[in-house]
Tab-separated table of C-alpha atoms and ligand atoms in Angstrom:
chain	number	residue	atom	x	y	z
S	1	MET	CA	-5.327	25.148	25.056
S	2	SER	CA	-9.036	25.281	24.295
S	3	ASP	CA	-11.398	22.549	25.470
S	4	GLY	CA	-12.660	20.215	22.781
S	5	VAL	CA	-16.012	18.527	22.681
S	6	THR	CA	-14.394	15.422	24.192
S	7	GLY	CA	-13.340	17.603	27.148
S	8	LYS	CA	-9.982	15.870	27.473
S	9	LEU	CA	-6.527	16.443	26.119
S	10	ALA	CA	-5.280	13.321	24.355
S	11	ASP	CA	-1.579	12.604	23.987
S	12	VAL	CA	-2.063	11.620	20.342
S	13	ILE	CA	-4.804	11.883	17.743
S	14	VAL	CA	-4.288	9.653	14.721
S	15	LEU	CA	-6.125	10.733	11.564
S	16	GLY	CA	-7.060	7.861	9.265
S	17	ALA	CA	-7.803	4.264	10.251
S	18	GLY	CA	-6.174	2.443	7.350
S	19	VAL	CA	-3.343	0.045	8.097
S	20	VAL	CA	-0.934	2.940	8.742
S	21	GLY	CA	-3.159	4.845	11.179
S	22	VAL	CA	-4.314	1.728	13.037
S	23	SER	CA	-0.686	0.638	13.426
S	24	ALA	CA	0.446	4.036	14.723
S	25	ALA	CA	-2.468	4.167	17.151
S	26	TYR	CA	-1.823	0.637	18.402
S	27	VAL	CA	1.890	1.138	19.088
S	28	ALA	CA	1.336	4.573	20.664
S	29	ARG	CA	-1.242	2.961	22.971
S	30	GLN	CA	1.154	0.086	23.715
S	31	ARG	CA	3.601	2.758	24.829
S	32	GLY	CA	1.081	4.002	27.364
S	33	LEU	CA	-0.049	7.138	25.515
S	34	SER	CA	-3.718	8.169	25.422
S	35	VAL	CA	-4.787	7.858	21.781
S	36	ILE	CA	-7.839	8.731	19.682
S	37	LEU	CA	-8.095	7.222	16.204
S	38	VAL	CA	-10.457	9.013	13.800
S	39	ASP	CA	-11.893	7.983	10.461
S	40	ARG	CA	-15.105	8.795	8.635
S	41	ARG	CA	-15.581	5.089	7.970
S	42	GLU	CA	-14.918	1.841	9.841
S	43	PRO	CA	-11.221	0.922	10.094
S	44	ALA	CA	-9.764	-0.438	6.843
S	45	SER	CA	-12.628	0.515	4.556
S	46	GLU	CA	-10.554	2.125	1.792
S	47	THR	CA	-7.144	1.306	0.280
S	48	SER	CA	-6.285	-1.001	3.175
S	49	TYR	CA	-9.393	-3.037	2.341
S	50	GLY	CA	-9.064	-3.511	-1.404
S	51	ASN	CA	-5.414	-4.411	-1.915
S	52	ALA	CA	-4.023	-7.783	-2.967
S	53	GLY	CA	-3.121	-8.846	0.582
S	54	ILE	CA	0.543	-9.511	-0.119
S	55	LEU	CA	3.003	-9.067	2.729
S	56	SER	CA	5.952	-8.666	0.461
S	57	SER	CA	9.588	-9.065	1.383
S	58	GLY	CA	10.692	-8.378	-2.184
S	59	SER	CA	8.779	-5.275	-3.322
S	60	ILE	CA	11.761	-3.028	-2.723
S	61	LEU	CA	12.303	-1.938	-6.324
S	62	PRO	CA	9.628	0.679	-7.037
S	63	LEU	CA	7.931	1.194	-10.395
S	64	ASN	CA	10.368	4.039	-11.141
S	65	GLN	CA	13.468	1.844	-11.382
S	66	PRO	CA	15.854	1.745	-14.391
S	67	SER	CA	13.867	-0.990	-16.193
S	68	LEU	CA	10.986	1.480	-16.535
S	69	TRP	CA	12.810	3.160	-19.447
S	70	LYS	CA	12.694	-0.066	-21.504
S	71	SER	CA	8.942	-0.385	-20.939
S	72	LEU	CA	8.202	3.293	-21.529
S	73	PRO	CA	7.672	3.101	-25.340
S	74	LYS	CA	4.871	0.544	-24.910
S	75	TYR	CA	3.288	2.677	-22.159
S	76	LEU	CA	3.365	5.840	-24.282
S	77	THR	CA	0.672	4.397	-26.565
S	78	ASN	CA	-1.639	4.438	-23.509
S	79	ARG	CA	-3.171	1.099	-24.519
S	80	HIS	CA	-1.194	-1.227	-22.255
S	81	HIS	CA	-3.003	-2.852	-19.330
S	82	ALA	CA	0.052	-2.398	-17.062
S	83	LEU	CA	-0.116	1.411	-17.151
S	84	ARG	CA	-2.696	3.911	-18.345
S	85	TRP	CA	-2.156	7.629	-17.901
S	86	ASN	CA	-4.439	10.590	-18.262
S	87	PRO	CA	-2.773	13.118	-20.640
S	88	VAL	CA	-4.548	16.131	-19.086
S	89	TRP	CA	-3.607	15.040	-15.550
S	90	SER	CA	-0.036	14.344	-16.699
S	91	ALA	CA	0.301	17.797	-18.308
S	92	ARG	CA	-1.031	19.477	-15.159
S	93	ASN	CA	1.296	17.388	-12.972
S	94	LEU	CA	4.325	17.448	-15.251
S	95	ASP	CA	6.539	18.388	-12.314
S	96	TRP	CA	5.585	15.150	-10.489
S	97	VAL	CA	5.996	13.070	-13.672
S	98	VAL	CA	9.473	14.490	-14.359
S	99	ARG	CA	10.591	13.980	-10.742
S	100	PHE	CA	9.178	10.434	-10.739
S	101	LEU	CA	11.070	9.546	-13.936
S	102	ALA	CA	14.251	11.245	-12.713
S	103	ASN	CA	14.375	8.688	-9.888
S	104	ALA	CA	14.477	5.760	-12.341
S	105	THR	CA	18.274	5.594	-12.458
S	106	PRO	CA	20.646	3.033	-10.875
S	107	ALA	CA	22.141	5.718	-8.614
S	108	HIS	CA	18.723	6.684	-7.249
S	109	THR	CA	17.423	3.130	-7.005
S	110	LYS	CA	20.024	1.534	-4.722
S	111	PRO	CA	19.490	3.786	-1.691
S	112	ARG	CA	15.713	3.564	-2.071
S	113	ALA	CA	15.795	-0.251	-2.271
S	114	THR	CA	18.036	-0.352	0.810
S	115	ALA	CA	15.625	1.887	2.708
S	116	LEU	CA	12.582	-0.144	1.626
S	117	ARG	CA	14.294	-3.416	2.519
S	118	ALA	CA	14.742	-2.170	6.103
S	119	LEU	CA	11.127	-0.933	6.273
S	120	THR	CA	9.584	-4.127	4.833
S	121	GLY	CA	11.788	-6.395	7.004
S	122	ALA	CA	10.774	-4.601	10.216
S	123	SER	CA	7.138	-4.579	9.133
S	124	LEU	CA	6.878	-8.253	8.215
S	125	LYS	CA	8.197	-9.118	11.673
S	126	LEU	CA	5.421	-7.048	13.255
S	127	HIS	CA	2.665	-8.442	10.997
S	128	ARG	CA	3.684	-12.010	11.927
S	129	GLU	CA	3.592	-11.113	15.623
S	130	TRP	CA	0.417	-9.004	15.542
S	131	ILE	CA	-1.725	-11.357	13.477
S	132	VAL	CA	-1.266	-14.014	16.167
S	133	LYS	CA	-1.858	-11.524	19.010
S	134	ALA	CA	-4.963	-10.254	17.220
S	135	GLY	CA	-6.418	-13.773	17.190
S	136	ALA	CA	-6.328	-14.073	13.398
S	137	PRO	CA	-3.373	-16.438	12.698
S	138	GLU	CA	-5.468	-18.494	10.266
S	139	ARG	CA	-5.575	-15.489	7.901
S	140	ILE	CA	-1.856	-15.507	7.066
S	141	ARG	CA	-0.381	-17.912	4.497
S	142	GLU	CA	3.337	-18.543	4.528
S	143	THR	CA	3.313	-19.893	0.970
S	144	GLY	CA	5.238	-17.097	-0.751
S	145	TRP	CA	4.274	-15.130	-3.827
S	146	LEU	CA	4.777	-16.366	-7.384
S	147	LYS	CA	5.726	-14.102	-10.258
S	148	ALA	CA	5.304	-16.007	-13.520
S	149	TRP	CA	6.080	-15.493	-17.205
S	150	ARG	CA	4.176	-17.014	-20.137
S	151	GLY	CA	6.912	-16.455	-22.717
S	152	ASP	CA	10.658	-16.564	-22.380
S	153	GLY	CA	11.087	-15.014	-18.957
S	154	LEU	CA	14.156	-16.888	-17.798
S	155	ALA	CA	16.592	-14.005	-18.204
S	156	ALA	CA	14.159	-11.602	-16.479
S	157	ALA	CA	13.556	-14.048	-13.612
S	158	LYS	CA	17.278	-14.610	-13.091
S	159	ALA	CA	18.029	-10.886	-13.256
S	160	GLU	CA	15.332	-10.144	-10.668
S	161	GLN	CA	16.601	-12.951	-8.455
S	162	ALA	CA	20.162	-11.589	-8.581
S	163	LEU	CA	18.976	-8.061	-7.834
S	164	LEU	CA	16.906	-9.179	-4.844
S	165	ALA	CA	19.800	-11.291	-3.565
S	166	GLU	CA	21.915	-8.111	-3.380
S	167	TYR	CA	19.511	-6.955	-0.667
S	168	GLY	CA	19.333	-10.334	1.082
S	169	VAL	CA	15.885	-11.235	-0.313
S	170	ARG	CA	15.603	-14.952	-1.109
S	171	SER	CA	13.748	-16.235	-4.175
S	172	GLU	CA	13.656	-19.385	-6.278
S	173	VAL	CA	13.584	-19.688	-10.089
S	174	LEU	CA	11.126	-22.373	-11.277
S	175	ASP	CA	10.485	-24.102	-14.595
S	176	ARG	CA	7.084	-25.303	-15.846
S	177	GLN	CA	7.290	-28.495	-13.763
S	178	GLY	CA	8.332	-26.583	-10.663
S	179	ILE	CA	5.365	-24.233	-11.075
S	180	SER	CA	2.950	-27.180	-11.490
S	181	ALA	CA	4.324	-28.819	-8.357
S	182	LEU	CA	3.755	-25.587	-6.440
S	183	GLU	CA	0.330	-24.725	-7.907
S	184	PRO	CA	-1.155	-28.037	-9.060
S	185	ASN	CA	-4.559	-26.508	-9.892
S	186	ILE	CA	-3.514	-23.919	-12.469
S	187	LEU	CA	-3.328	-24.498	-16.222
S	188	PRO	CA	0.232	-24.897	-17.559
S	189	VAL	CA	0.479	-21.452	-19.193
S	190	TYR	CA	3.650	-20.324	-17.439
S	191	THR	CA	7.112	-21.377	-18.567
S	192	VAL	CA	9.161	-19.617	-15.861
S	193	GLY	CA	8.410	-18.540	-12.317
S	194	LEU	CA	10.135	-16.659	-9.518
S	195	LEU	CA	8.925	-17.660	-6.072
S	196	HIS	CA	9.384	-14.929	-3.465
S	197	SER	CA	9.728	-17.487	-0.710
S	198	GLU	CA	9.909	-15.114	2.281
S	199	THR	CA	6.722	-13.286	1.289
S	200	ALA	CA	3.423	-14.072	3.016
S	201	SER	CA	-0.165	-13.167	2.158
S	202	VAL	CA	-3.534	-12.908	3.871
S	203	ASP	CA	-7.061	-13.919	2.887
S	204	SER	CA	-8.600	-10.539	3.768
S	205	PRO	CA	-6.445	-7.441	4.288
S	206	GLY	CA	-9.489	-5.491	5.523
S	207	ASN	CA	-10.295	-8.036	8.202
S	208	VAL	CA	-6.663	-8.248	9.280
S	209	VAL	CA	-6.515	-4.473	9.841
S	210	LYS	CA	-9.898	-4.589	11.607
S	211	ALA	CA	-8.428	-7.253	13.930
S	212	TYR	CA	-5.476	-4.921	14.633
S	213	ALA	CA	-7.972	-2.117	15.377
S	214	ARG	CA	-9.770	-4.376	17.877
S	215	MET	CA	-6.409	-5.119	19.490
S	216	TYR	CA	-5.857	-1.360	19.845
S	217	ALA	CA	-9.365	-0.901	21.318
S	218	GLY	CA	-8.642	-3.788	23.689
S	219	LEU	CA	-5.771	-1.749	25.116
S	220	GLY	CA	-8.196	1.089	25.852
S	221	GLY	CA	-7.633	2.988	22.604
S	222	GLU	CA	-10.558	5.129	21.445
S	223	ILE	CA	-11.991	4.999	17.911
S	224	ARG	CA	-14.120	7.871	16.702
S	225	GLN	CA	-16.117	7.897	13.439
S	226	ALA	CA	-16.312	11.418	11.976
S	227	GLU	CA	-15.297	13.497	8.983
S	228	ILE	CA	-12.003	15.299	9.635
S	229	ARG	CA	-12.271	18.897	8.455
S	230	SER	CA	-9.013	20.589	9.525
S	231	ILE	CA	-6.145	20.679	11.983
S	232	MET	CA	-4.593	23.752	13.567
S	233	PRO	CA	-1.889	24.526	16.102
S	234	ASP	CA	-3.395	25.324	19.475
S	235	GLY	CA	-1.148	26.391	22.353
S	236	ASP	CA	1.586	23.800	22.615
S	237	GLY	CA	-0.549	21.141	20.914
S	238	TRP	CA	-3.129	20.707	18.159
S	239	ARG	CA	-6.839	21.058	17.619
S	240	THR	CA	-8.576	18.742	15.166
S	241	VAL	CA	-11.895	19.952	13.818
S	242	LEU	CA	-14.338	17.127	13.073
S	243	SER	CA	-17.823	17.118	11.600
S	244	ASP	CA	-19.179	16.638	15.115
S	245	GLY	CA	-16.801	18.596	17.321
S	246	GLU	CA	-13.162	19.259	18.101
S	247	ILE	CA	-10.437	17.228	19.752
S	248	PRO	CA	-7.365	18.741	21.408
S	249	ALA	CA	-4.205	16.644	21.468
S	250	ARG	CA	-0.488	17.122	22.056
S	251	HIS	CA	0.449	15.271	18.863
S	252	VAL	CA	-1.391	14.735	15.596
S	253	VAL	CA	-0.523	11.968	13.134
S	254	VAL	CA	-1.686	12.400	9.535
S	255	ALA	CA	-2.251	8.896	8.118
S	256	LEU	CA	-4.948	9.679	5.588
S	257	GLY	CA	-3.380	7.700	2.732
S	258	PRO	CA	-4.341	9.273	-0.626
S	259	TRP	CA	-6.237	12.086	1.162
S	260	SER	CA	-3.277	13.253	3.274
S	261	ALA	CA	-2.112	16.189	1.149
S	262	ASP	CA	-5.502	17.949	1.293
S	263	LEU	CA	-5.375	18.407	5.059
S	264	LEU	CA	-1.820	19.760	5.013
S	265	ARG	CA	-2.283	22.441	2.325
S	266	PRO	CA	-3.773	25.076	4.667
S	267	LEU	CA	-0.662	24.711	6.861
S	268	GLY	CA	1.531	25.700	3.904
S	269	TYR	CA	2.707	22.206	2.906
S	270	ARG	CA	2.461	21.394	-0.787
S	271	VAL	CA	2.933	17.633	-0.841
S	272	PRO	CA	3.833	16.205	-4.283
S	273	LEU	CA	1.477	13.238	-3.931
S	274	ALA	CA	0.153	11.425	-6.998
S	275	PHE	CA	-2.225	8.500	-7.306
S	276	GLU	CA	-1.443	5.165	-8.914
S	277	ARG	CA	-5.018	3.999	-9.058
S	278	GLY	CA	-5.870	0.312	-9.221
S	279	TYR	CA	-8.945	-1.902	-9.366
S	280	HIS	CA	-10.018	-5.295	-8.170
S	281	ARG	CA	-12.856	-7.671	-8.837
S	282	GLU	CA	-13.598	-10.878	-6.989
S	283	PHE	CA	-14.888	-14.114	-8.514
S	284	LYS	CA	-16.462	-17.272	-7.084
S	285	PRO	CA	-13.670	-19.822	-6.792
S	286	ASN	CA	-13.911	-23.392	-8.000
S	287	PRO	CA	-13.089	-25.292	-4.764
S	288	ALA	CA	-11.537	-28.109	-6.783
S	289	ARG	CA	-9.172	-25.645	-8.465
S	290	SER	CA	-8.003	-23.422	-5.625
S	291	LEU	CA	-4.967	-21.150	-5.739
S	292	LEU	CA	-2.483	-21.641	-2.916
S	293	ARG	CA	-0.786	-18.244	-3.094
S	294	PRO	CA	-1.035	-14.919	-4.985
S	295	ILE	CA	0.280	-15.067	-8.540
S	296	HIS	CA	1.671	-12.057	-10.390
S	297	ASP	CA	1.280	-12.575	-14.123
S	298	ALA	CA	4.359	-10.728	-15.401
S	299	ASP	CA	3.252	-10.458	-19.040
S	300	GLY	CA	-0.358	-9.646	-18.197
S	301	ALA	CA	0.608	-7.154	-15.445
S	302	PHE	CA	-2.092	-8.300	-13.036
S	303	LEU	CA	-2.415	-10.269	-9.818
S	304	MET	CA	-4.670	-13.092	-8.716
S	305	SER	CA	-5.016	-13.553	-4.958
S	306	PRO	CA	-7.044	-16.199	-3.172
S	307	MET	CA	-9.261	-14.346	-0.667
S	308	GLU	CA	-11.913	-15.486	1.777
S	309	ASN	CA	-14.670	-14.346	-0.616
S	310	GLY	CA	-13.131	-15.642	-3.818
S	311	ILE	CA	-10.328	-14.983	-6.261
S	312	ARG	CA	-9.397	-11.298	-6.272
S	313	VAL	CA	-8.002	-10.088	-9.599
S	314	THR	CA	-6.186	-6.742	-9.303
S	315	SER	CA	-5.246	-4.491	-12.205
S	316	GLY	CA	-2.124	-2.471	-13.067
S	317	VAL	CA	-1.633	1.262	-12.618
S	318	GLU	CA	-3.879	4.100	-13.777
S	319	LEU	CA	-2.205	7.490	-13.370
S	320	THR	CA	-4.903	10.112	-13.025
S	321	ALA	CA	-6.704	12.348	-10.531
S	322	ARG	CA	-7.636	10.587	-7.298
S	323	ASP	CA	-11.369	11.120	-7.758
S	324	ALA	CA	-11.686	10.893	-11.564
S	325	PRO	CA	-14.487	8.587	-12.745
S	326	SER	CA	-13.626	4.882	-12.840
S	327	SER	CA	-12.485	3.247	-16.050
S	328	TYR	CA	-12.650	-0.549	-16.022
S	329	ALA	CA	-10.682	-0.989	-19.263
S	330	GLN	CA	-7.563	-2.423	-17.584
S	331	LEU	CA	-9.581	-4.785	-15.390
S	332	ASP	CA	-11.687	-5.931	-18.353
S	333	MET	CA	-8.515	-6.708	-20.297
S	334	VAL	CA	-6.933	-8.886	-17.597
S	335	VAL	CA	-9.915	-10.918	-16.344
S	336	PRO	CA	-9.889	-13.202	-19.446
S	337	LEU	CA	-6.124	-13.620	-18.980
S	338	ALA	CA	-6.720	-14.690	-15.368
S	339	ARG	CA	-9.355	-17.177	-16.558
S	340	SER	CA	-6.734	-18.726	-18.816
S	341	VAL	CA	-4.690	-19.565	-15.693
S	342	VAL	CA	-7.230	-20.699	-13.131
S	343	GLU	CA	-10.883	-21.736	-13.340
S	344	PHE	CA	-13.264	-19.469	-11.483
S	345	GLY	CA	-16.969	-18.656	-11.575
S	346	GLU	CA	-19.018	-15.496	-11.853
S	347	ALA	CA	-18.124	-12.146	-10.278
S	348	VAL	CA	-18.981	-11.551	-6.636
S	349	GLY	CA	-20.078	-7.962	-5.966
S	350	GLU	CA	-19.011	-4.863	-7.862
S	351	PRO	CA	-15.522	-3.865	-9.042
S	352	TRP	CA	-13.533	-1.892	-6.460
S	353	ARG	CA	-11.219	1.102	-7.066
S	354	GLY	CA	-8.438	2.434	-4.882
S	355	ALA	CA	-5.602	4.953	-5.138
S	356	ARG	CA	-2.032	4.056	-4.236
S	357	PRO	CA	-0.559	7.303	-2.834
S	358	THR	CA	2.876	7.885	-4.359
S	359	LEU	CA	5.606	10.516	-3.900
S	360	PRO	CA	8.115	11.132	-6.713
S	361	ASP	CA	10.759	8.874	-5.135
S	362	SER	CA	8.183	6.156	-4.257
S	363	LEU	CA	9.227	6.304	-0.590
S	364	PRO	CA	6.585	7.125	2.013
S	365	MET	CA	6.853	10.116	4.340
S	366	ILE	CA	7.449	8.883	7.883
S	367	GLY	CA	8.416	11.491	10.441
S	368	PRO	CA	7.888	15.019	11.734
S	369	ALA	CA	6.518	17.860	9.618
S	370	PRO	CA	9.448	20.252	9.207
S	371	ARG	CA	7.804	23.477	10.384
S	372	HIS	CA	5.374	22.307	13.089
S	373	VAL	CA	6.192	20.659	16.399
S	374	GLY	CA	3.865	17.755	17.249
S	375	LEU	CA	2.719	17.175	13.661
S	376	TRP	CA	3.680	13.733	12.284
S	377	LEU	CA	3.322	12.495	8.718
S	378	ALA	CA	2.767	8.852	7.746
S	379	PHE	CA	1.563	8.366	4.180
S	380	GLY	CA	2.636	7.774	0.580
S	381	HIS	CA	3.141	3.988	0.763
S	382	GLN	CA	2.407	3.348	-2.957
S	383	HIS	CA	2.113	-0.385	-3.793
S	384	ILE	CA	3.340	-1.714	-0.450
S	385	GLY	CA	1.397	0.073	2.279
S	386	PHE	CA	-0.379	-3.035	3.519
S	387	THR	CA	3.044	-4.623	4.044
S	388	THR	CA	4.732	-1.579	5.531
S	389	GLY	CA	1.955	-0.106	7.713
S	390	PRO	CA	2.991	-1.744	11.011
S	391	ALA	CA	6.640	-0.603	10.986
S	392	THR	CA	5.557	2.863	9.830
S	393	GLY	CA	3.207	3.069	12.816
S	394	ALA	CA	5.880	1.741	15.159
S	395	ALA	CA	8.359	4.351	13.873
S	396	ILE	CA	5.931	7.240	14.377
S	397	ALA	CA	5.025	6.065	17.890
S	398	ALA	CA	8.736	5.713	18.714
S	399	MET	CA	9.529	9.222	17.451
S	400	ILE	CA	6.631	10.709	19.447
S	401	SER	CA	8.015	8.951	22.544
S	402	GLY	CA	11.536	10.182	21.780
S	403	THR	CA	12.991	6.732	21.085
S	404	GLN	CA	14.588	5.048	18.066
S	405	PRO	CA	12.354	3.671	15.254
S	406	PRO	CA	12.790	-0.052	14.467
S	407	PHE	CA	14.592	0.783	11.170
S	408	ASP	CA	16.551	3.691	9.696
S	409	ALA	CA	13.791	6.245	9.081
S	410	ALA	CA	16.095	9.004	7.745
S	411	PRO	CA	15.395	8.233	4.038
S	412	PHE	CA	11.669	8.675	4.714
S	413	SER	CA	11.984	12.121	6.267
S	414	PRO	CA	9.154	14.466	5.131
S	415	GLY	CA	11.761	17.236	4.985
S	416	ARG	CA	13.060	15.872	1.661
S	417	TYR	CA	10.014	17.402	-0.068
S	418	LEU	CA	8.513	19.906	2.368
X	1	LIG	C1	-5.135	-2.457	-6.364
X	1	LIG	C2	-4.187	-2.322	-5.194
X	1	LIG	C3	-3.461	-3.431	-4.770
X	1	LIG	C4	-2.574	-3.316	-3.696
X	1	LIG	N1	-1.925	-4.454	-3.242
X	1	LIG	C5	-1.083	-4.369	-2.170
X	1	LIG	C6	-0.486	-5.536	-1.635
X	1	LIG	O1	-0.741	-6.652	-2.074
X	1	LIG	N2	0.396	-5.388	-0.608
X	1	LIG	C7	0.681	-4.185	-0.071
X	1	LIG	O2	1.524	-4.110	0.831
X	1	LIG	N3	0.066	-3.054	-0.510
X	1	LIG	C8	-0.808	-3.116	-1.546
X	1	LIG	N4	-1.434	-1.990	-2.017
X	1	LIG	C9	-1.123	-0.690	-1.399
X	1	LIG	C10	-1.828	-0.514	-0.062
X	1	LIG	O3	-3.169	-0.940	-0.147
X	1	LIG	C11	-1.786	0.969	0.386
X	1	LIG	O4	-0.469	1.470	0.276
X	1	LIG	C12	-2.213	1.083	1.845
X	1	LIG	O5	-3.462	0.452	2.051
X	1	LIG	C13	-2.315	2.545	2.277
X	1	LIG	O6	-2.793	2.541	3.603
X	1	LIG	P1	-3.123	3.899	4.359
X	1	LIG	O7	-3.450	3.543	5.770
X	1	LIG	O8	-2.023	4.864	4.101
X	1	LIG	O9	-4.388	4.481	3.578
X	1	LIG	P2	-5.946	4.061	3.611
X	1	LIG	O10	-6.112	2.607	3.846
X	1	LIG	O11	-6.566	4.623	2.392
X	1	LIG	O12	-6.496	4.828	4.876
X	1	LIG	C14	-6.749	6.216	4.885
X	1	LIG	C15	-8.002	6.448	5.704
X	1	LIG	O13	-8.230	7.856	5.833
X	1	LIG	C16	-9.626	8.059	5.891
X	1	LIG	N5	-9.920	9.445	5.541
X	1	LIG	C17	-9.455	10.144	4.478
X	1	LIG	N6	-9.884	11.420	4.513
X	1	LIG	C18	-10.649	11.534	5.634
X	1	LIG	C19	-11.360	12.610	6.228
X	1	LIG	N7	-11.382	13.849	5.696
X	1	LIG	N8	-12.043	12.374	7.382
X	1	LIG	C20	-12.049	11.137	7.957
X	1	LIG	N9	-11.367	10.091	7.443
X	1	LIG	C21	-10.676	10.282	6.294
X	1	LIG	C22	-10.192	7.053	4.898
X	1	LIG	O14	-11.562	6.768	5.183
X	1	LIG	C23	-9.263	5.860	5.093
X	1	LIG	O15	-9.811	4.890	5.973
X	1	LIG	C24	-2.352	-2.062	-3.068
X	1	LIG	C25	-3.099	-0.959	-3.487
X	1	LIG	C26	-4.017	-1.085	-4.527
X	1	LIG	C27	-4.827	0.112	-4.939
């Protein structure tokens, strides 16, 4: 194997320091492996920074579930704030669109929900343990997550509750009074609520992942800031080419979130990864009217999360190219709706945009690349990557060490698409 600029052969190089990469690096280091974590930016500066901070026990039914068909007519107009789609992108990626829709059947949904339930359960356990170990326990709120309907949502709330109960996820249906008791500072716009009582949330997902990265560094893990240009097999290991040199390692973990497919193309892997883009904007809170937990406005298709810098309003899904110019139409539509629920002041900073990386079955890839020994894939976590990063990392580190992952990782095998 050739010598890299670092002059040492690492056991593992982890590419991407979002929640997934940081988690993989941390657990691999815990297992005694020498690890280098590389990112062009500080840890958690991209998707793992800008999300809604929900550690969800109940997000096991992906967007492409049977109920999508009922909503499809309203989405086809391309005016709904829940989903906007770029017709040119959709025509060019028709194969992905067709495969995504083909998964929205009861037969395809049950096994995926079962798989995601195992992944989220294992991950929530790790988050609760790590956030304390990382010295950031004050960042987690065990107050659940409220989904709320303005109109007649009782049947929908009960149906969702029954569905979640099938997978052992507890939730509570609330009326207007129940919602007011839970969130005394919001205006009484909601008639029905569903409290996901086992869900937690944090006041800064970026700072939580940064705390995990410090925990990894505290174990002697190395963090390198550089642009990753390519990876190539080298002897019985791998060589990673960076903007400022090369690093040889026995194993390479690709955890580049929405950028993962680019790096794998030269190795002959065509990953069917699409981007469910989303936006957030933060607003100065009114301290006398604080939110106690994230609220998902079911009719408005947006979220409001109390964060350390203010109330973060996140938008629905925009299906388009990862790097297409931003369009704030969806965000602009939902901010007034959020103001009708909770009082808040002027915007803090600029709007943020991120891309949820999504495979046609909405399950991430977690496991070995099918045609290359020592190449591990960990990406495609769609709407729930902040929740599921830790168990994904733990599974990859376990597989590299030749032991069992903390959940059944078979449904997440990269081989299903590659
Ligand atoms: C609006 C929105 C709200 C969300 N809300 C939630 C939520 O409440 N709960 C939840 O669980 N999930 C949520 N998600 C999803 C979650 O944020 C993502 O699934 C998760 O952050 C993905 O993490 P990652 O580590 O895979 O990717 P990322 O965090 O994007 O990390 C990838 C890293 O790779 C680096 N990188 C890429 N290319 C290169 C290169 N060539 N060289 C060097 N570095 C490179 C990037 O700098 C980046 O740091 C939300 C997403 C969005 C967009």
